[in-house]
């Protein structure tokens, strides 16, 4: 194992021999009586896709389909949604009551939840006023940090992060930390992916998902992309049979070139609706600020007197209130839906105007 990754693993993980599931051990024969499965599917099961056997422990075809999509020389692990990738990174690299992760707030909540649930500490470094990385503050906490999560584009702020800051951080941590860049929304801004940096930085690992632009949130399929050494480390802790066969098949199909084209066309359309929505929103007197978005949502700051979340919910429109975040008072995160859905928001705001 590469020295850097090996040196970052807690002793208990370094020495861990992964569970040897029947699929992991392999071995070929004509009778498979090694996994306590039902040898013949029941008559009521779907003959097109019998489900009596455990799935592949490392669905290779799925990983290859994703790497083809990424067009990168790397390795990749299919996981049950990006959320499982986040959890796996915390459990693999951080020892409870010893290590800390570092996050830049406000950001996606699961980094902190996963760490806290595992007894791992959390360093929170607020983003700057324009939602960029505060590199000097991050650097002061590096001596007590093991794993850094960067969400780019960031949820809930929606912005891309300055690529030179990310590069700087990778340079600084190249021999000492794992940097996980969560690119759950990257398809909305593809040219800004950090994938090309994988060749340069063995400490970089990238989290991806089919839940957003691919429209497959119910499938629970995501990916962790990194060097073979990094991915092998994560494989130590992954569940014995991570991806159900029907999910792997649907995901492989979604990654075929013609379906990727459809995804890209849908992204283009959604980005156009987002632009129109932001243009209309900017004319509303209730809106204080619309933050730049490289995602399928926009963060909007409203006039303090409006109470936008309640106003919209009264109209049956459910958005995400961000007021619990100190930096996001009076902010609401709005997912971009159809033109019609966005028009409903505009008209709810305009109607409010007429009332006063
Ligand atoms: C930044 C970010 N990462 C990860 C996830 C989780 O994605 P998945 O559905 O693949 O678990 C989300 C979901 O909202 C997200 O916003």
Tab-separated table of C-alpha atoms and ligand atoms in Angstrom:
chain	number	residue	atom	x	y	z
A	1	UNK	CA	0.000	0.000	0.000
A	2	UNK	CA	1.191	3.472	-0.891
A	3	UNK	CA	3.078	4.958	2.092
A	4	UNK	CA	0.914	8.027	2.398
A	5	UNK	CA	-2.416	6.213	2.529
A	6	UNK	CA	-1.017	3.514	4.766
A	7	UNK	CA	0.401	6.112	7.173
A	8	UNK	CA	-2.994	7.816	7.394
A	9	UNK	CA	-4.934	4.686	8.320
A	10	UNK	CA	-5.589	4.056	12.025
A	11	UNK	CA	-3.727	0.933	13.228
A	12	UNK	CA	-6.974	-0.997	13.658
A	13	UNK	CA	-7.889	-0.421	10.000
A	14	UNK	CA	-4.382	-0.960	8.676
A	15	UNK	CA	-4.352	-4.442	10.189
A	16	UNK	CA	-7.962	-5.270	9.378
A	17	UNK	CA	-8.558	-8.220	7.090
A	18	UNK	CA	-11.820	-7.467	5.292
A	19	UNK	CA	-14.748	-9.832	5.756
A	20	UNK	CA	-14.240	-12.651	3.279
A	21	UNK	CA	-17.679	-12.858	1.727
A	22	UNK	CA	-18.386	-15.733	-0.624
A	23	UNK	CA	-18.146	-13.411	-3.652
A	24	UNK	CA	-14.935	-11.836	-2.426
A	25	UNK	CA	-13.200	-15.189	-1.993
A	26	UNK	CA	-14.215	-16.110	-5.530
A	27	UNK	CA	-13.480	-19.702	-6.653
A	28	UNK	CA	-15.262	-21.279	-9.578
A	29	UNK	CA	-17.131	-24.556	-9.673
A	30	UNK	CA	-20.340	-26.024	-10.978
A	31	UNK	CA	-22.178	-25.980	-7.648
A	32	UNK	CA	-22.168	-22.899	-5.462
A	33	UNK	CA	-22.996	-23.996	-1.936
A	34	UNK	CA	-20.811	-21.485	-0.117
A	35	UNK	CA	-23.071	-18.561	0.760
A	36	UNK	CA	-26.203	-20.107	2.261
A	37	UNK	CA	-28.297	-18.813	-0.609
A	38	UNK	CA	-31.374	-20.503	-2.009
A	39	UNK	CA	-29.941	-22.520	-4.884
A	40	UNK	CA	-33.004	-22.253	-7.136
A	41	UNK	CA	-35.144	-19.094	-7.208
A	42	UNK	CA	-38.732	-19.542	-6.092
A	43	UNK	CA	-41.335	-19.844	-8.862
A	44	UNK	CA	-42.811	-16.465	-7.882
A	45	UNK	CA	-39.542	-14.600	-8.629
A	46	UNK	CA	-38.846	-12.685	-11.821
A	47	UNK	CA	-37.258	-15.168	-14.269
A	48	UNK	CA	-35.563	-12.289	-16.155
A	49	UNK	CA	-33.556	-11.387	-13.105
A	50	UNK	CA	-33.262	-14.067	-10.463
A	51	UNK	CA	-32.272	-12.548	-7.129
A	52	UNK	CA	-31.447	-15.669	-5.132
A	53	UNK	CA	-27.670	-15.090	-5.321
A	54	UNK	CA	-25.735	-12.374	-3.509
A	55	UNK	CA	-24.445	-9.626	-5.819
A	56	UNK	CA	-20.827	-8.986	-6.761
A	57	UNK	CA	-18.812	-7.616	-3.823
A	58	UNK	CA	-17.170	-5.138	-6.186
A	59	UNK	CA	-19.448	-4.586	-9.187
A	60	UNK	CA	-16.657	-4.238	-11.706
A	61	UNK	CA	-18.803	-3.509	-14.736
A	62	UNK	CA	-20.455	-0.645	-12.880
A	63	UNK	CA	-17.124	0.798	-11.743
A	64	UNK	CA	-15.803	0.571	-15.307
A	65	UNK	CA	-18.907	2.248	-16.719
A	66	UNK	CA	-18.404	5.121	-14.281
A	67	UNK	CA	-14.710	5.476	-15.064
A	68	UNK	CA	-15.598	5.567	-18.788
A	69	UNK	CA	-18.011	8.387	-17.995
A	70	UNK	CA	-15.311	10.240	-16.025
A	71	UNK	CA	-12.608	9.572	-18.625
A	72	UNK	CA	-9.925	9.421	-16.007
A	73	UNK	CA	-7.081	7.059	-15.144
A	74	UNK	CA	-8.094	6.076	-11.634
A	75	UNK	CA	-10.001	3.486	-9.651
A	76	UNK	CA	-13.524	3.740	-8.404
A	77	UNK	CA	-15.797	2.195	-5.829
A	78	UNK	CA	-19.553	1.971	-6.269
A	79	UNK	CA	-21.344	2.880	-3.044
A	80	UNK	CA	-24.939	3.238	-1.840
A	81	UNK	CA	-25.165	6.899	-2.614
A	82	UNK	CA	-22.547	9.572	-1.976
A	83	UNK	CA	-23.640	9.402	1.661
A	84	UNK	CA	-22.147	5.944	2.006
A	85	UNK	CA	-18.935	7.234	0.420
A	86	UNK	CA	-18.719	9.984	3.053
A	87	UNK	CA	-19.308	7.532	5.881
A	88	UNK	CA	-16.777	5.089	4.496
A	89	UNK	CA	-14.099	7.795	4.313
A	90	UNK	CA	-14.696	8.778	7.936
A	91	UNK	CA	-14.685	5.191	9.171
A	92	UNK	CA	-11.626	4.244	7.134
A	93	UNK	CA	-9.361	7.162	8.008
A	94	UNK	CA	-10.504	8.434	11.393
A	95	UNK	CA	-10.096	6.731	14.750
A	96	UNK	CA	-12.858	7.523	17.276
A	97	UNK	CA	-11.827	9.945	20.027
A	98	UNK	CA	-8.493	10.521	18.276
A	99	UNK	CA	-8.958	12.042	14.833
A	100	UNK	CA	-10.824	15.055	13.480
A	101	UNK	CA	-12.371	15.906	10.173
A	102	UNK	CA	-12.423	19.482	8.884
A	103	UNK	CA	-15.424	21.005	7.129
A	104	UNK	CA	-16.055	24.488	5.749
A	105	UNK	CA	-19.445	25.721	6.868
A	106	UNK	CA	-22.167	26.171	5.817
A	107	UNK	CA	-21.931	22.907	3.953
A	108	UNK	CA	-23.590	19.540	3.469
A	109	UNK	CA	-24.664	18.201	6.870
A	110	UNK	CA	-23.686	14.557	6.496
A	111	UNK	CA	-19.940	15.105	6.960
A	112	UNK	CA	-20.522	16.247	10.521
A	113	UNK	CA	-23.215	13.655	11.243
A	114	UNK	CA	-21.006	10.787	10.048
A	115	UNK	CA	-18.047	12.009	12.073
A	116	UNK	CA	-20.053	12.627	15.232
A	117	UNK	CA	-21.801	9.264	14.947
A	118	UNK	CA	-18.377	7.612	14.771
A	119	UNK	CA	-16.970	9.516	17.754
A	120	UNK	CA	-14.719	11.546	15.443
A	121	UNK	CA	-14.187	15.259	16.124
A	122	UNK	CA	-15.202	18.030	13.747
A	123	UNK	CA	-13.291	21.234	13.001
A	124	UNK	CA	-15.677	23.782	11.489
A	125	UNK	CA	-14.085	26.580	9.492
A	126	UNK	CA	-16.624	29.117	8.230
A	127	UNK	CA	-16.459	29.964	4.541
A	128	UNK	CA	-15.537	33.582	3.810
A	129	UNK	CA	-18.261	36.194	3.209
A	130	UNK	CA	-18.352	35.238	-0.472
A	131	UNK	CA	-18.466	31.516	0.401
A	132	UNK	CA	-14.861	30.722	-0.480
A	133	UNK	CA	-12.391	28.588	1.472
A	134	UNK	CA	-10.675	30.425	4.314
A	135	UNK	CA	-7.264	28.920	3.644
A	136	UNK	CA	-5.327	30.592	6.512
A	137	UNK	CA	-7.892	29.372	9.087
A	138	UNK	CA	-7.885	25.885	7.582
A	139	UNK	CA	-4.110	25.807	7.767
A	140	UNK	CA	-4.066	26.570	11.492
A	141	UNK	CA	-6.189	23.474	12.122
A	142	UNK	CA	-4.232	21.101	9.876
A	143	UNK	CA	-2.022	19.713	12.682
A	144	UNK	CA	-5.081	18.197	14.371
A	145	UNK	CA	-6.990	17.217	11.221
A	146	UNK	CA	-6.959	13.873	9.403
A	147	UNK	CA	-9.617	14.202	6.730
A	148	UNK	CA	-10.864	17.361	4.968
A	149	UNK	CA	-14.238	17.504	3.223
A	150	UNK	CA	-14.636	20.102	0.496
A	151	UNK	CA	-18.031	20.347	-1.154
A	152	UNK	CA	-17.638	21.773	-4.658
A	153	UNK	CA	-20.034	23.014	-5.841
A	154	UNK	CA	-21.111	23.615	-2.272
A	155	UNK	CA	-24.480	22.724	-0.794
A	156	UNK	CA	-26.332	24.834	0.385
A	157	UNK	CA	-24.560	27.906	-1.015
A	158	UNK	CA	-24.503	26.612	-4.602
A	159	UNK	CA	-21.181	28.141	-5.606
A	160	UNK	CA	-18.086	26.593	-7.054
A	161	UNK	CA	-15.002	27.091	-4.942
A	162	UNK	CA	-11.992	28.882	-6.286
A	163	UNK	CA	-9.901	26.211	-7.995
A	164	UNK	CA	-6.573	27.792	-7.018
A	165	UNK	CA	-7.577	27.547	-3.326
A	166	UNK	CA	-8.398	23.856	-3.749
A	167	UNK	CA	-5.082	23.282	-5.490
A	168	UNK	CA	-3.251	25.200	-2.777
A	169	UNK	CA	-4.885	23.050	-0.100
A	170	UNK	CA	-4.000	19.864	-1.958
A	171	UNK	CA	-0.385	21.013	-2.253
A	172	UNK	CA	-0.254	21.814	1.448
A	173	UNK	CA	-1.731	18.467	2.483
A	174	UNK	CA	-0.153	16.274	-0.170
A	175	UNK	CA	1.856	14.256	2.312
A	176	UNK	CA	-0.284	14.539	5.394
A	177	UNK	CA	-4.073	14.534	4.891
A	178	UNK	CA	-6.853	13.028	2.846
A	179	UNK	CA	-8.844	15.660	0.946
A	180	UNK	CA	-12.288	14.456	-0.128
A	181	UNK	CA	-13.972	16.662	-2.718
A	182	UNK	CA	-17.704	16.052	-2.881
A	183	UNK	CA	-18.823	16.687	-6.463
A	184	UNK	CA	-22.461	15.638	-6.053
A	185	UNK	CA	-23.536	18.552	-8.308
A	186	UNK	CA	-20.608	18.664	-10.715
A	187	UNK	CA	-22.597	17.709	-13.831
A	188	UNK	CA	-24.132	21.198	-13.680
A	189	UNK	CA	-20.678	22.636	-14.208
A	190	UNK	CA	-18.644	19.813	-15.655
A	191	UNK	CA	-15.512	21.658	-16.709
A	192	UNK	CA	-14.818	22.536	-13.081
A	193	UNK	CA	-14.299	19.015	-11.777
A	194	UNK	CA	-11.126	18.249	-9.853
A	195	UNK	CA	-10.854	14.856	-11.613
A	196	UNK	CA	-7.763	15.977	-13.594
A	197	UNK	CA	-5.969	16.626	-10.285
A	198	UNK	CA	-6.116	12.956	-9.298
A	199	UNK	CA	-2.964	12.268	-11.298
A	200	UNK	CA	-1.063	14.843	-9.290
A	201	UNK	CA	-2.435	14.374	-5.777
A	202	UNK	CA	-2.560	10.893	-4.233
A	203	UNK	CA	-4.306	12.378	-1.184
A	204	UNK	CA	-7.322	13.471	-3.274
A	205	UNK	CA	-10.490	11.423	-3.385
A	206	UNK	CA	-13.680	12.439	-5.180
A	207	UNK	CA	-17.256	11.661	-4.195
A	208	UNK	CA	-19.911	11.468	-6.919
A	209	UNK	CA	-23.553	10.420	-7.207
A	210	UNK	CA	-26.266	9.414	-9.649
A	211	UNK	CA	-28.855	11.077	-7.380
A	212	UNK	CA	-28.747	14.568	-8.878
A	213	UNK	CA	-28.206	15.222	-12.608
A	214	UNK	CA	-28.744	11.539	-13.497
A	215	UNK	CA	-32.138	11.696	-11.776
A	216	UNK	CA	-31.697	8.391	-9.914
A	217	UNK	CA	-31.983	9.413	-6.257
A	218	UNK	CA	-34.132	6.380	-5.430
A	219	UNK	CA	-31.484	4.009	-6.788
A	220	UNK	CA	-28.926	4.844	-4.081
A	221	UNK	CA	-25.847	4.618	-6.256
A	222	UNK	CA	-22.826	6.831	-5.890
A	223	UNK	CA	-19.090	6.513	-6.470
A	224	UNK	CA	-15.817	7.264	-4.817
A	225	UNK	CA	-13.052	7.922	-7.341
A	226	UNK	CA	-9.382	7.909	-6.384
A	227	UNK	CA	-6.068	6.141	-6.769
A	228	UNK	CA	-6.142	2.318	-6.650
A	229	UNK	CA	-4.430	2.483	-3.250
A	230	UNK	CA	-7.037	4.870	-1.862
A	231	UNK	CA	-9.917	2.778	-3.206
A	232	UNK	CA	-8.407	-0.449	-1.850
A	233	UNK	CA	-8.243	1.143	1.594
A	234	UNK	CA	-11.961	1.980	1.399
A	235	UNK	CA	-12.766	-1.533	0.207
A	236	UNK	CA	-11.620	-2.842	3.578
A	237	UNK	CA	-14.727	-1.464	5.254
A	238	UNK	CA	-17.394	-1.513	2.583
A	239	UNK	CA	-20.394	-3.739	3.267
A	240	UNK	CA	-19.941	-7.269	1.887
A	241	UNK	CA	-22.418	-6.862	-1.002
A	242	UNK	CA	-22.839	-3.120	-1.481
A	243	UNK	CA	-24.961	-2.722	-4.611
A	244	UNK	CA	-28.085	-4.812	-5.329
A	245	UNK	CA	-27.989	-6.365	-8.818
A	246	UNK	CA	-31.086	-4.514	-10.149
A	247	UNK	CA	-29.552	-1.194	-9.041
A	248	UNK	CA	-26.211	-2.010	-10.676
A	249	UNK	CA	-27.995	-2.868	-13.945
A	250	UNK	CA	-29.994	0.370	-13.967
A	251	UNK	CA	-26.878	2.401	-13.134
A	252	UNK	CA	-24.818	0.736	-15.886
A	253	UNK	CA	-27.598	1.527	-18.343
A	254	UNK	CA	-27.741	5.174	-17.190
A	255	UNK	CA	-24.019	5.473	-17.902
A	256	UNK	CA	-24.263	4.337	-21.519
A	257	UNK	CA	-23.278	7.146	-23.906
A	258	UNK	CA	-26.791	7.756	-25.287
A	259	UNK	CA	-28.183	8.093	-21.757
A	260	UNK	CA	-25.322	10.347	-20.696
A	261	UNK	CA	-26.270	12.549	-23.661
A	262	UNK	CA	-29.835	12.703	-22.335
A	263	UNK	CA	-28.551	13.648	-18.899
A	264	UNK	CA	-26.452	16.440	-20.431
A	265	UNK	CA	-29.423	17.750	-22.403
A	266	UNK	CA	-31.549	17.750	-19.231
A	267	UNK	CA	-28.800	19.628	-17.357
A	268	UNK	CA	-28.692	22.241	-20.104
A	269	UNK	CA	-32.447	22.691	-19.893
A	270	UNK	CA	-32.407	22.905	-16.100
A	271	UNK	CA	-29.592	25.462	-16.207
A	272	UNK	CA	-31.676	27.547	-18.628
A	273	UNK	CA	-34.728	27.395	-16.352
A	274	UNK	CA	-32.465	28.356	-13.442
A	275	UNK	CA	-31.264	31.429	-15.332
A	276	UNK	CA	-34.816	32.495	-16.232
A	277	UNK	CA	-35.949	31.933	-12.654
A	278	UNK	CA	-33.074	34.006	-11.264
A	279	UNK	CA	-33.826	36.813	-13.750
A	280	UNK	CA	-37.461	36.909	-12.648
A	281	UNK	CA	-36.567	36.581	-9.001
A	282	UNK	CA	-34.184	39.512	-9.218
A	283	UNK	CA	-37.145	41.742	-10.049
A	284	UNK	CA	-38.991	40.819	-6.855
A	285	UNK	CA	-38.812	43.464	-4.180
A	286	UNK	CA	-38.702	40.685	-1.564
A	287	UNK	CA	-35.371	39.416	-2.776
A	288	UNK	CA	-32.219	40.754	-1.246
A	289	UNK	CA	-29.664	38.537	-2.959
A	290	UNK	CA	-29.495	35.584	-5.313
A	291	UNK	CA	-26.241	33.720	-4.898
A	292	UNK	CA	-24.419	32.385	-7.966
A	293	UNK	CA	-25.239	28.725	-8.501
A	294	UNK	CA	-23.317	25.950	-10.240
A	295	UNK	CA	-25.926	23.407	-9.125
A	296	UNK	CA	-29.580	22.450	-9.563
A	297	UNK	CA	-30.655	24.823	-6.794
A	298	UNK	CA	-30.309	28.464	-5.871
A	299	UNK	CA	-29.739	30.047	-2.509
A	300	UNK	CA	-31.819	33.184	-2.109
A	301	UNK	CA	-31.672	35.767	0.649
A	302	UNK	CA	-35.018	37.480	1.213
A	303	UNK	CA	-35.964	40.666	3.038
A	304	UNK	CA	-36.044	39.897	6.783
A	305	UNK	CA	-39.719	40.846	7.009
A	306	UNK	CA	-40.896	38.217	4.525
A	307	UNK	CA	-40.481	34.814	6.205
A	308	UNK	CA	-40.161	33.176	2.771
A	309	UNK	CA	-40.181	29.545	3.882
A	310	UNK	CA	-43.571	29.908	5.598
A	311	UNK	CA	-44.964	32.014	2.765
A	312	UNK	CA	-44.102	29.324	0.233
A	313	UNK	CA	-45.228	26.438	2.379
A	314	UNK	CA	-48.605	28.098	2.783
A	315	UNK	CA	-48.843	27.796	-1.009
A	316	UNK	CA	-47.875	24.116	-0.855
A	317	UNK	CA	-44.340	24.796	-2.069
A	318	UNK	CA	-41.709	23.092	0.065
A	319	UNK	CA	-38.233	24.617	-0.047
A	320	UNK	CA	-35.315	24.310	2.356
A	321	UNK	CA	-35.068	26.894	5.095
A	322	UNK	CA	-31.451	27.866	5.835
A	323	UNK	CA	-32.064	30.333	8.669
A	324	UNK	CA	-30.577	27.917	11.231
A	325	UNK	CA	-27.170	28.646	9.684
A	326	UNK	CA	-25.715	31.817	11.261
A	327	UNK	CA	-24.408	32.986	7.867
A	328	UNK	CA	-27.669	32.262	6.071
A	329	UNK	CA	-30.273	34.256	7.961
A	330	UNK	CA	-33.431	34.777	5.828
A	331	UNK	CA	-32.072	32.406	3.187
A	332	UNK	CA	-33.967	29.665	1.453
A	333	UNK	CA	-32.521	27.008	-0.840
A	334	UNK	CA	-34.764	26.385	-3.821
A	335	UNK	CA	-34.353	23.361	-6.102
A	336	UNK	CA	-34.823	24.123	-9.791
A	337	UNK	CA	-37.855	22.257	-11.079
A	338	UNK	CA	-39.940	22.750	-14.222
A	339	UNK	CA	-40.714	26.190	-15.669
A	340	UNK	CA	-44.201	25.792	-14.257
A	341	UNK	CA	-42.962	25.026	-10.748
A	342	UNK	CA	-40.642	28.036	-10.783
A	343	UNK	CA	-43.479	30.237	-12.076
A	344	UNK	CA	-45.518	29.217	-9.010
A	345	UNK	CA	-42.791	30.592	-6.743
A	346	UNK	CA	-42.637	33.851	-8.642
A	347	UNK	CA	-46.381	34.250	-8.485
A	348	UNK	CA	-46.473	33.448	-4.727
A	349	UNK	CA	-43.964	36.284	-4.206
A	350	UNK	CA	-45.844	38.660	-6.510
A	351	UNK	CA	-49.146	37.928	-4.751
A	352	UNK	CA	-47.546	38.767	-1.448
A	353	UNK	CA	-46.551	42.102	-2.931
A	354	UNK	CA	-50.140	42.833	-3.856
A	355	UNK	CA	-51.400	42.111	-0.335
A	356	UNK	CA	-49.540	45.011	1.270
B	1	LIG	C1	-23.209	17.710	-1.405
B	1	LIG	C2	-23.943	16.427	-1.294
B	1	LIG	N1	-23.240	15.312	-1.165
B	1	LIG	C3	-23.854	14.117	-1.062
B	1	LIG	C4	-25.225	14.022	-1.088
B	1	LIG	C5	-25.855	12.669	-0.931
B	1	LIG	O1	-26.063	12.088	-2.172
B	1	LIG	P1	-26.589	10.595	-2.344
B	1	LIG	O2	-28.028	10.691	-2.680
B	1	LIG	O3	-25.788	10.055	-3.472
B	1	LIG	O4	-26.339	9.868	-1.078
B	1	LIG	C6	-25.997	15.168	-1.220
B	1	LIG	C7	-27.466	15.091	-1.222
B	1	LIG	O5	-28.186	16.041	-1.171
B	1	LIG	C8	-25.337	16.404	-1.332
B	1	LIG	O6	-26.013	17.558	-1.445
